[in-house]
PDB file of C-alpha atoms in Angstrom:
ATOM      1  CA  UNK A 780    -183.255 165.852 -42.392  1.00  0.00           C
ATOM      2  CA  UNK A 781    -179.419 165.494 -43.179  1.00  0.00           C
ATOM      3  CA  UNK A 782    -177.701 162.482 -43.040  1.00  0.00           C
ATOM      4  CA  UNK A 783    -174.898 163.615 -41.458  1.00  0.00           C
ATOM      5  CA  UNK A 784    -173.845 166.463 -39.477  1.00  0.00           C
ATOM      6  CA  UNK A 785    -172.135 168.524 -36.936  1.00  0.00           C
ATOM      7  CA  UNK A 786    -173.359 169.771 -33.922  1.00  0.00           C
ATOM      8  CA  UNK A 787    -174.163 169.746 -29.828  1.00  0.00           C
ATOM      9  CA  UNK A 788    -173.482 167.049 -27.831  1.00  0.00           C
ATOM     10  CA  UNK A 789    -176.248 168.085 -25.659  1.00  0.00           C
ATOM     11  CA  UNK A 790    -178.410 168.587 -28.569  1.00  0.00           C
ATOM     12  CA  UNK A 791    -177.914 165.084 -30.129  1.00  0.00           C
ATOM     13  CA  UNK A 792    -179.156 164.049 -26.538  1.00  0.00           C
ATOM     14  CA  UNK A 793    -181.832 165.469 -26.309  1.00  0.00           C
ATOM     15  CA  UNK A 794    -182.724 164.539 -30.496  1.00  0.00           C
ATOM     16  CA  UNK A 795    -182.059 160.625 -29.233  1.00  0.00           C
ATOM     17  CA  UNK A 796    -184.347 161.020 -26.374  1.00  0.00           C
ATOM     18  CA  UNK A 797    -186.988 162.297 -28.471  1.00  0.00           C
ATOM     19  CA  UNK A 798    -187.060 159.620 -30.465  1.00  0.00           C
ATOM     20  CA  UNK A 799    -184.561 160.592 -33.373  1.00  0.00           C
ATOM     21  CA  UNK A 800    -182.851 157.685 -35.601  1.00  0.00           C
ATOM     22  CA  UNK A 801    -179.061 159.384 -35.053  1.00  0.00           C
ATOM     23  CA  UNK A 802    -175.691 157.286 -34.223  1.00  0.00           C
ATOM     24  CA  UNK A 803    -173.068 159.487 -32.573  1.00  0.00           C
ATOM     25  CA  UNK A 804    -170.468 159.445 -35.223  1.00  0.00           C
ATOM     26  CA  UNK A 805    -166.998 161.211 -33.793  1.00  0.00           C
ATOM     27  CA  UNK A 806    -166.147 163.997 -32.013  1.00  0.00           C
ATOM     28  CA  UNK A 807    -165.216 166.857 -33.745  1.00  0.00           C
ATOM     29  CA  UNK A 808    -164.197 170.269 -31.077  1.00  0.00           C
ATOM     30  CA  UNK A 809    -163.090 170.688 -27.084  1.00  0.00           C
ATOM     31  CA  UNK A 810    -165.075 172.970 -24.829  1.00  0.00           C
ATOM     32  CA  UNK A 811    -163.638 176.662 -25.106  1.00  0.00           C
ATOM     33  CA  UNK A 812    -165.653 179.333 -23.627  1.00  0.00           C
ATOM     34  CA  UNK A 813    -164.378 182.311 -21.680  1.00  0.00           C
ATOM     35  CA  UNK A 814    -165.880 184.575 -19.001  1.00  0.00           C
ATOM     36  CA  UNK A 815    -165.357 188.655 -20.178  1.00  0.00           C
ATOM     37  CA  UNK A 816    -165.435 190.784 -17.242  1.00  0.00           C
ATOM     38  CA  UNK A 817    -165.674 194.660 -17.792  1.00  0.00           C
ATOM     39  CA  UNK A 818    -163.544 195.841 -15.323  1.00  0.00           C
ATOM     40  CA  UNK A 819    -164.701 199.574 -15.324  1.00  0.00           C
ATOM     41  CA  UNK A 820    -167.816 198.217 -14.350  1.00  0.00           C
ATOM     42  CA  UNK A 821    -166.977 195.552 -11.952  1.00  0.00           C
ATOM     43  CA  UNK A 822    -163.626 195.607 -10.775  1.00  0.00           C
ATOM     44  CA  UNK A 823    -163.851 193.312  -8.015  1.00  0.00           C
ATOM     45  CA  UNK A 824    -164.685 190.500  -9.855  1.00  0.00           C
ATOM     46  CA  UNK A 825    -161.770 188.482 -10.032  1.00  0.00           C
ATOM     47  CA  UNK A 826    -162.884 184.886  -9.397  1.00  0.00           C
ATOM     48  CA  UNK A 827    -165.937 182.680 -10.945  1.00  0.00           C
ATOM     49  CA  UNK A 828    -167.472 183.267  -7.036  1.00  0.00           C
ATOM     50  CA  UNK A 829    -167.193 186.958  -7.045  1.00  0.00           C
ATOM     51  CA  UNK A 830    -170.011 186.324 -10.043  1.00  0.00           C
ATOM     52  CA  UNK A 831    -173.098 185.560  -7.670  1.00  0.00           C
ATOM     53  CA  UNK A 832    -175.667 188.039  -7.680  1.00  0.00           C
ATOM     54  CA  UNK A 833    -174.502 189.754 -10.825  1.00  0.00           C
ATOM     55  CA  UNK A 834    -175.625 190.351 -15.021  1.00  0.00           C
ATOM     56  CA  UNK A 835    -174.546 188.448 -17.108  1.00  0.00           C
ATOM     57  CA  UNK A 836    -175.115 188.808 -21.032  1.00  0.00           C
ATOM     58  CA  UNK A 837    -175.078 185.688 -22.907  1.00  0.00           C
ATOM     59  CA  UNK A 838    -176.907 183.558 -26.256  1.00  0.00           C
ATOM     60  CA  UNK A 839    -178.614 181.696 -23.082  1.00  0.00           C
ATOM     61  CA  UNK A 840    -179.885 178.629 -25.549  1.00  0.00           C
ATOM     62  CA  UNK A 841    -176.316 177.936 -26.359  1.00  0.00           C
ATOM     63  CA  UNK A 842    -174.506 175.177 -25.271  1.00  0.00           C
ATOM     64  CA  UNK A 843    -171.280 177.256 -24.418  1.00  0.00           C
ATOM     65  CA  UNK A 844    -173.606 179.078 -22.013  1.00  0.00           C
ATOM     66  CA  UNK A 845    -174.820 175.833 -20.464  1.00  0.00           C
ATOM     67  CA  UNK A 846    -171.832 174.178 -20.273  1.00  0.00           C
ATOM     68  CA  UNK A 847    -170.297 176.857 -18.594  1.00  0.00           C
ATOM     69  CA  UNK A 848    -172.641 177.621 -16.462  1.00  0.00           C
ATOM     70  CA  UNK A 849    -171.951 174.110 -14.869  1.00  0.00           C
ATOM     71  CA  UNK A 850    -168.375 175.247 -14.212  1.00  0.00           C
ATOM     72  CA  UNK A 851    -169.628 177.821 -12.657  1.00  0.00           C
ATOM     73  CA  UNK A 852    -171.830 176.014 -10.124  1.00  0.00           C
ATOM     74  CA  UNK A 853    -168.970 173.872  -9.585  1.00  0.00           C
ATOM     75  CA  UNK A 854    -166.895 177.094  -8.601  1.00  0.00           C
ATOM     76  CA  UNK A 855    -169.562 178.116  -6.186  1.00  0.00           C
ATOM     77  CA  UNK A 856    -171.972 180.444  -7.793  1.00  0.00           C
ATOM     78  CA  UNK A 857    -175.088 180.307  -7.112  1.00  0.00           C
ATOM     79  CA  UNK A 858    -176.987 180.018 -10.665  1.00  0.00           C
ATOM     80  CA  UNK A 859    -180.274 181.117  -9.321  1.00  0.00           C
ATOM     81  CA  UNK A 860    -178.722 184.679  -8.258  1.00  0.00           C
ATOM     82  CA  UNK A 861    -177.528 185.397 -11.559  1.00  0.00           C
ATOM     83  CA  UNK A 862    -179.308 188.319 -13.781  1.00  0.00           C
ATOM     84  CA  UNK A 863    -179.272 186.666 -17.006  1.00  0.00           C
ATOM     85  CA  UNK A 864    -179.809 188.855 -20.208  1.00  0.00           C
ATOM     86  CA  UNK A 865    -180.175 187.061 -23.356  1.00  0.00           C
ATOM     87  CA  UNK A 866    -178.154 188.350 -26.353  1.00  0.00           C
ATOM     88  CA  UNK A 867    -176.343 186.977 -30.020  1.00  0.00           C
ATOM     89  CA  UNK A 868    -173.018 186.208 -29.498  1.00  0.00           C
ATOM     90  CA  UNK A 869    -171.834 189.271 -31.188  1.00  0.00           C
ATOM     91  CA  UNK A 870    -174.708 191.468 -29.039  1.00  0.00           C
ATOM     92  CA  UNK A 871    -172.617 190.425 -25.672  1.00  0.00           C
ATOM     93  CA  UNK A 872    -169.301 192.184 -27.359  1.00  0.00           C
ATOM     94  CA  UNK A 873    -171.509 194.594 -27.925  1.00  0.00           C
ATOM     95  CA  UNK A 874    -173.206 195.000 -24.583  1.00  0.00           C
ATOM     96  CA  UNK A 875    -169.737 194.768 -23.177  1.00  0.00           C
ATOM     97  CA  UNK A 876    -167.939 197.530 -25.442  1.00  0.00           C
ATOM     98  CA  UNK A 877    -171.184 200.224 -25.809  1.00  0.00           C
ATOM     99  CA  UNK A 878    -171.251 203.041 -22.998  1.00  0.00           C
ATOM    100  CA  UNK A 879    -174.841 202.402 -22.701  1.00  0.00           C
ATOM    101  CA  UNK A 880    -174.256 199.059 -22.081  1.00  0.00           C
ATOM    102  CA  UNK A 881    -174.840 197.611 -18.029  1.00  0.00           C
ATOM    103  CA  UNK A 882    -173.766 194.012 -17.732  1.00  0.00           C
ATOM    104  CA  UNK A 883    -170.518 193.570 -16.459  1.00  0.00           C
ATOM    105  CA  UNK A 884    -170.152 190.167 -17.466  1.00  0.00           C
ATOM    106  CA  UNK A 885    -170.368 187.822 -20.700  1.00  0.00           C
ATOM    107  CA  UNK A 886    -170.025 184.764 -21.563  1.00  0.00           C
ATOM    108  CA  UNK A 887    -168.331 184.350 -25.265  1.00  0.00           C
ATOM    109  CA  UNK A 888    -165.982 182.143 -27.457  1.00  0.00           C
ATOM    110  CA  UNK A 889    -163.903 181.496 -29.938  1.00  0.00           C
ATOM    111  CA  UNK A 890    -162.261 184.619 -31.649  1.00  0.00           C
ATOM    112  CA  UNK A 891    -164.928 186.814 -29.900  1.00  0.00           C
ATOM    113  CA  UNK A 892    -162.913 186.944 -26.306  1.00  0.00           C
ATOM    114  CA  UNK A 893    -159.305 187.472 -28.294  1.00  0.00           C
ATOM    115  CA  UNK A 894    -160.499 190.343 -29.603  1.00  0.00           C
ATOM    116  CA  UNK A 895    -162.324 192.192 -26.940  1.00  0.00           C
ATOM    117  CA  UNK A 896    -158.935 191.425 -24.860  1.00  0.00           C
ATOM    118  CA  UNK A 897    -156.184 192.377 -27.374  1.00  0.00           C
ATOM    119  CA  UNK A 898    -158.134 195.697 -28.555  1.00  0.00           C
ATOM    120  CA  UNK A 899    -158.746 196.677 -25.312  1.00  0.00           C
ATOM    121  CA  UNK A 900    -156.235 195.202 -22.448  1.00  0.00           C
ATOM    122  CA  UNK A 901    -156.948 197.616 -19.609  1.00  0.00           C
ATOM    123  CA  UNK A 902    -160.922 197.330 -19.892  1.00  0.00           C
ATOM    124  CA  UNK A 903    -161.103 193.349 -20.163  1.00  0.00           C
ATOM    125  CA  UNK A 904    -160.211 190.541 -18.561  1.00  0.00           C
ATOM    126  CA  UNK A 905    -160.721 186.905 -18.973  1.00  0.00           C
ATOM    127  CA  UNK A 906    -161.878 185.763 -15.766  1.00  0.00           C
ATOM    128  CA  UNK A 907    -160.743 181.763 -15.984  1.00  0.00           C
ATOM    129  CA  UNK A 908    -158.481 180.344 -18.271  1.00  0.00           C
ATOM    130  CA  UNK A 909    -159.103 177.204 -20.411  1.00  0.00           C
ATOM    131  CA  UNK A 910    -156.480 175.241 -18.308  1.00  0.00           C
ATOM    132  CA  UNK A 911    -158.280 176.150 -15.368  1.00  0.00           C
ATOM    133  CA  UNK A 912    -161.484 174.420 -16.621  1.00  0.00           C
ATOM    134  CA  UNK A 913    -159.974 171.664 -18.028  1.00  0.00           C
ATOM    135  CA  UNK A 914    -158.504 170.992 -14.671  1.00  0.00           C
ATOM    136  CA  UNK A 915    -161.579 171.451 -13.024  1.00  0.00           C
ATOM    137  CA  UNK A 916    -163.303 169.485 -15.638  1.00  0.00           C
ATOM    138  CA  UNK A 917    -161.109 166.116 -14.824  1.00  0.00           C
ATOM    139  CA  UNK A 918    -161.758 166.387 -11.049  1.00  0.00           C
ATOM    140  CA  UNK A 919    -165.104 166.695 -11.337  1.00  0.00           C
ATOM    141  CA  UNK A 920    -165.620 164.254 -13.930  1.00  0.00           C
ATOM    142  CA  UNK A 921    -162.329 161.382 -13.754  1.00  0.00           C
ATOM    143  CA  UNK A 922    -161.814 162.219 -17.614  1.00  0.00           C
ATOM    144  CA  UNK A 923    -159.866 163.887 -19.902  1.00  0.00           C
ATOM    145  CA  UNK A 924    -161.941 165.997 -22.462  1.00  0.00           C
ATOM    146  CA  UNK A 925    -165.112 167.832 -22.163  1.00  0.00           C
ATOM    147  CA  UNK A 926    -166.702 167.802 -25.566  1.00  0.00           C
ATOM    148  CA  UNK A 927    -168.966 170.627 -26.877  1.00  0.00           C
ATOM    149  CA  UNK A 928    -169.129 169.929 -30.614  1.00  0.00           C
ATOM    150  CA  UNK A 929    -169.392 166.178 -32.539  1.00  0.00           C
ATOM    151  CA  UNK A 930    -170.654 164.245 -35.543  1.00  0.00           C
ATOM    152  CA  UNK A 931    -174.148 163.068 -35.430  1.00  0.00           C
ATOM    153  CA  UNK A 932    -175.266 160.329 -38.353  1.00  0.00           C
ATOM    154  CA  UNK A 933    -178.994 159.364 -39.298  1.00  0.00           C
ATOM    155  CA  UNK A 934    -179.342 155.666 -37.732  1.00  0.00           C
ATOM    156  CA  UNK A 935    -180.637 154.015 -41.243  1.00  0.00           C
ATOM    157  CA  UNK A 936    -178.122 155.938 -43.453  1.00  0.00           C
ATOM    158  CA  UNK A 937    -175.375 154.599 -41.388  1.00  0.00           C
ATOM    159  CA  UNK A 938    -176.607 151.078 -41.644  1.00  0.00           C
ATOM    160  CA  UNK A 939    -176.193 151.177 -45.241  1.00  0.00           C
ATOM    161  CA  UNK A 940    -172.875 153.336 -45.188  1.00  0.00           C
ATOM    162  CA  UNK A 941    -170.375 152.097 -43.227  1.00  0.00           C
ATOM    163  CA  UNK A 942    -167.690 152.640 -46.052  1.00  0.00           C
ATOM    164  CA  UNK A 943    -168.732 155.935 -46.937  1.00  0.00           C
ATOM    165  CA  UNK A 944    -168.808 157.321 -42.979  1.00  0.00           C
ATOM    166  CA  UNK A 945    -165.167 155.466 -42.541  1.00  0.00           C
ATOM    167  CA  UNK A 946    -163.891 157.677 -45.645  1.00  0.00           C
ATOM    168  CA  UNK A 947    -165.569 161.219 -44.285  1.00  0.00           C
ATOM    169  CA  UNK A 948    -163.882 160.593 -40.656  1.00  0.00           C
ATOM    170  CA  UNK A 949    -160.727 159.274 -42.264  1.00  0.00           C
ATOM    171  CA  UNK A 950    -161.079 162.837 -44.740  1.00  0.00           C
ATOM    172  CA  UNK A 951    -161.893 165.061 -41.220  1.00  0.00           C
ATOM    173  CA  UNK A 952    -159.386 163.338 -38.894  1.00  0.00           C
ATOM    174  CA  UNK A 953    -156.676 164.197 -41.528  1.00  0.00           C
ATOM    175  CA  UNK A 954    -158.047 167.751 -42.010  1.00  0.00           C
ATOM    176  CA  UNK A 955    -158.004 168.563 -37.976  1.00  0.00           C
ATOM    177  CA  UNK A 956    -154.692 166.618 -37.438  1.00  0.00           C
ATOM    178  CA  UNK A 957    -153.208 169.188 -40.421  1.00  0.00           C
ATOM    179  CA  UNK A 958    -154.137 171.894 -38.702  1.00  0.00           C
ATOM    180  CA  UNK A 959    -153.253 171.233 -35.217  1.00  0.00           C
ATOM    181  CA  UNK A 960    -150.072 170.022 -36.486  1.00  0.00           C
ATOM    182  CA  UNK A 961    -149.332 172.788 -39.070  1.00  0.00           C
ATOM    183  CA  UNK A 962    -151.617 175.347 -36.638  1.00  0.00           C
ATOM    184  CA  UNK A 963    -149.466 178.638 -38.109  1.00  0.00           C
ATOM    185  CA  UNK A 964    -150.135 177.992 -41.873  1.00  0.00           C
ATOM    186  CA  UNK A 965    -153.501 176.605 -40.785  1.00  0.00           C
ATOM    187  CA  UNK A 966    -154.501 180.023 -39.261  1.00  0.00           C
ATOM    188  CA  UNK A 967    -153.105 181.758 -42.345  1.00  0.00           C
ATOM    189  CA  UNK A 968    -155.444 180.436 -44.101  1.00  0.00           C
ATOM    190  CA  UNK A 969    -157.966 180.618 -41.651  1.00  0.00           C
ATOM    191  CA  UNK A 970    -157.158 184.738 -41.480  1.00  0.00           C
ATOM    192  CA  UNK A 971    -157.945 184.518 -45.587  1.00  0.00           C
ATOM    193  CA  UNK A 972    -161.525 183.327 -45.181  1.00  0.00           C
ATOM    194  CA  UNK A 973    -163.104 184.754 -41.879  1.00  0.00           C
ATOM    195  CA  UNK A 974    -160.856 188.136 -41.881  1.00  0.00           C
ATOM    196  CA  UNK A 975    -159.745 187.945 -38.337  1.00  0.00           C
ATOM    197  CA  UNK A 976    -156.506 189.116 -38.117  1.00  0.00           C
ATOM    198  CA  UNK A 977    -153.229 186.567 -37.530  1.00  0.00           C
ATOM    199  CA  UNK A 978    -152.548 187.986 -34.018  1.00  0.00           C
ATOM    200  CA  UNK A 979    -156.006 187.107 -33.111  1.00  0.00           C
ATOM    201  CA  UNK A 980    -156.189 183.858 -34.187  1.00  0.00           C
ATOM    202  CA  UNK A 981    -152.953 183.017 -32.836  1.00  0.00           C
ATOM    203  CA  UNK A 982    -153.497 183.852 -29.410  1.00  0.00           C
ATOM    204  CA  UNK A 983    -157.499 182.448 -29.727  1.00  0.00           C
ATOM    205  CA  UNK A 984    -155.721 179.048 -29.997  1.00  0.00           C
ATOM    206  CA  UNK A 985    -152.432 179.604 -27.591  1.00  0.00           C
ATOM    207  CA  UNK A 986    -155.404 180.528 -25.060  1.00  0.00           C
ATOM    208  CA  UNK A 987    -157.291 177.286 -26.077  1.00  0.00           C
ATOM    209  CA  UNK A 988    -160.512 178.709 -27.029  1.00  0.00           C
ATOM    210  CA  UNK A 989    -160.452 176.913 -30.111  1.00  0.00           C
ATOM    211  CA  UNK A 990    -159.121 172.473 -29.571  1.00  0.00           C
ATOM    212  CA  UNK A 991    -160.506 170.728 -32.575  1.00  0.00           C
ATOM    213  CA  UNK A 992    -159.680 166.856 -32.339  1.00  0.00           C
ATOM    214  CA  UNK A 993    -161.304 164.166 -34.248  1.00  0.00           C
ATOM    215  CA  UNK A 994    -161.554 160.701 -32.976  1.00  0.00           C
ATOM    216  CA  UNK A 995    -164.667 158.048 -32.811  1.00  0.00           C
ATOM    217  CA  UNK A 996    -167.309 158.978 -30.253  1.00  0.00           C
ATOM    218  CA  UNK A 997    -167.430 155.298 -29.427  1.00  0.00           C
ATOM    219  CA  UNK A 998    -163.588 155.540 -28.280  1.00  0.00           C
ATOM    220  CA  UNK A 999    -165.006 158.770 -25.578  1.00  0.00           C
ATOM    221  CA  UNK A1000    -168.078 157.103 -24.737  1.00  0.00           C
ATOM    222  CA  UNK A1001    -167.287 157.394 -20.766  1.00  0.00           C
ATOM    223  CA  UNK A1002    -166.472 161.231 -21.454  1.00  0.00           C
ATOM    224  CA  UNK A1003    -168.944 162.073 -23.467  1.00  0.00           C
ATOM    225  CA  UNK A1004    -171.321 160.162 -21.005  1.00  0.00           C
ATOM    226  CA  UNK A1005    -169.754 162.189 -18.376  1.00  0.00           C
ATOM    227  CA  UNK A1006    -170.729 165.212 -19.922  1.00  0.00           C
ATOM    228  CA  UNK A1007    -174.099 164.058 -20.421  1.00  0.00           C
ATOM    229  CA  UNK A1008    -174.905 163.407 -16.740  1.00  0.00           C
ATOM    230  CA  UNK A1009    -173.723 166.108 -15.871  1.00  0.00           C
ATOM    231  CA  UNK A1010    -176.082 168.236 -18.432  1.00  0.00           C
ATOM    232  CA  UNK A1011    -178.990 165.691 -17.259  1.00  0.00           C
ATOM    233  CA  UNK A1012    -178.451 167.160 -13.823  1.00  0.00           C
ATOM    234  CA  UNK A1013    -178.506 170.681 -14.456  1.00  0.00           C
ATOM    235  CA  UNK A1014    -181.494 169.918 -16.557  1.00  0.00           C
ATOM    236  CA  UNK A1015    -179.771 170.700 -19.692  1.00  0.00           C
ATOM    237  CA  UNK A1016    -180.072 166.699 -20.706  1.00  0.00           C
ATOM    238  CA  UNK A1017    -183.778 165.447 -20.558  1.00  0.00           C
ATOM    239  CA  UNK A1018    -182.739 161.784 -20.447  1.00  0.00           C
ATOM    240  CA  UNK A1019    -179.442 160.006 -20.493  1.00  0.00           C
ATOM    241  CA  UNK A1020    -178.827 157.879 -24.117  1.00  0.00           C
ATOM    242  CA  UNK A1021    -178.326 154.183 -23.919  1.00  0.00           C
ATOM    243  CA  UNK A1022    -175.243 152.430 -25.552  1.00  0.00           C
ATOM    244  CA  UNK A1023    -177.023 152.819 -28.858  1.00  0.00           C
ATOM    245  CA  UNK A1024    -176.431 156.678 -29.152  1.00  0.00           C
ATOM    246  CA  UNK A1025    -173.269 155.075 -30.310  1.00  0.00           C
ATOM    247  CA  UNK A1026    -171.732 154.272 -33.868  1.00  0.00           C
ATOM    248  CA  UNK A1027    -169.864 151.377 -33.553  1.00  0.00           C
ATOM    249  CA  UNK A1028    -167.335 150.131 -36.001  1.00  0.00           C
ATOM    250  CA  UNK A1029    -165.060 153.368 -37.097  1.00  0.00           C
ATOM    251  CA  UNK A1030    -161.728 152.732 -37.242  1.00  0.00           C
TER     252      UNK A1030
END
């Protein structure tokens, strides 16, 4: 119902397959999801392998979830021995932290895995770092970037707006290249409006759990596309776009 917005990669997908009118616009945010293992609850788990046959809380319709769980097949776990338990993202801190809680693993992201780490060090740890699946990711795949998040335009709206959508990726790509290049006043900022502390966003992007970079989706096409058969394989990906998914003609 919009005529633009941001969202999924999967998503869009699966939107195009149904028979949507959308145009991948751009790409908008990198992959960042982390693996929190309670450690007074499982303290041999110290590799993505070691997670086979355990709990795991997670938002299970997410695509962080999905696209990590890929990673994890990749790293040898068997996905059908997993005890899945579905929660919000702020329920798995929360089934992580409460002494009633059970599952000693979640899957979170962005600030959430900062903060479970820096308030409590000696209970938490984050199983696989970003570099690690970024590495993994270009094996697998021959590409550079796994993307979670990107712009999605309505097909006829584009047709009629090329101008306009060149000015609001021209006005976005300035925007994310501001912050990644002025990333401490940026998270000042940031700090202001979602009252996360400085430390915590700090680290969140030193760790990588937050890579924003804006660029035309028709310039990642074989990445994006790489992500997408992947997905379609694990079922996450009901049929792979043709070349038309793509907008063609940003600059």
């Amino acid at each position: 119902s919009y005529p633009i917005g941001t969202g999924g990669m999967m998503t869009y997908a699966n939107q195009y397959a149904r028979g949507v009118k959308l145009k991948l616009l751009a790409t908008y945010q990198l992959f960042g999801t982390s693996i929190i293992v309670n450690t007074e609850r499982a303290p041999n788990i110290r590799t993505m392998k070691d997670l086979n046959g355990k709990a795991i809380a997670a938002p299970l319709a997410s695509e962080n979830y999905k696209a990590m769980t890929i990673y994890m097949a990749w790293a040898g776990v068997n996905l059908k021995s997993l005890k899945t338990r579905n929660f919000t993202l702020p329920g798995v801190a929360t089934e992580l932290n409460s002494p009633a809680g059970t599952a000693p693993v979640g899957i979170v992201w962005a600030q959430l895995p900062t903060r479970l780490l820096m308030e409590n060090p000696k209970k938490f740890r984050d199983l696989v770092s970003n570099d690690q699946l970024e590495k993994l990711w270009k094996e697998k795949t021959g590409t550079e970037y796994d993307w979670l998040l990107g712009w999605a335009v309505n097909a006829d709206y584009a047709a009629k707006n090329a101008a306009l959508l060149q000015r609001v990726h021209n006005a976005m790509k300035e925007t994310v290249d501001w912050f990644n290049a002025h990333t401490d006043e940026a998270i000042k900022i940031v700090s202001k409006k979602t009252k996360d502390s400085v430390p915590i966003l700090e680290e969140t992007v030193k760790a990588g759990r937050v890579k924003f970079l804006q660029t035309s989706a028709e310039s990642q096409e074989k990445a994006i596309m790489a992500l997408l058969k992947v997905s379609s394989q694990f079922g996450f990906v009901s049929k792979l776009p043709d070349s038309g998914f793509f907008y063609r003609g940003l600059r």
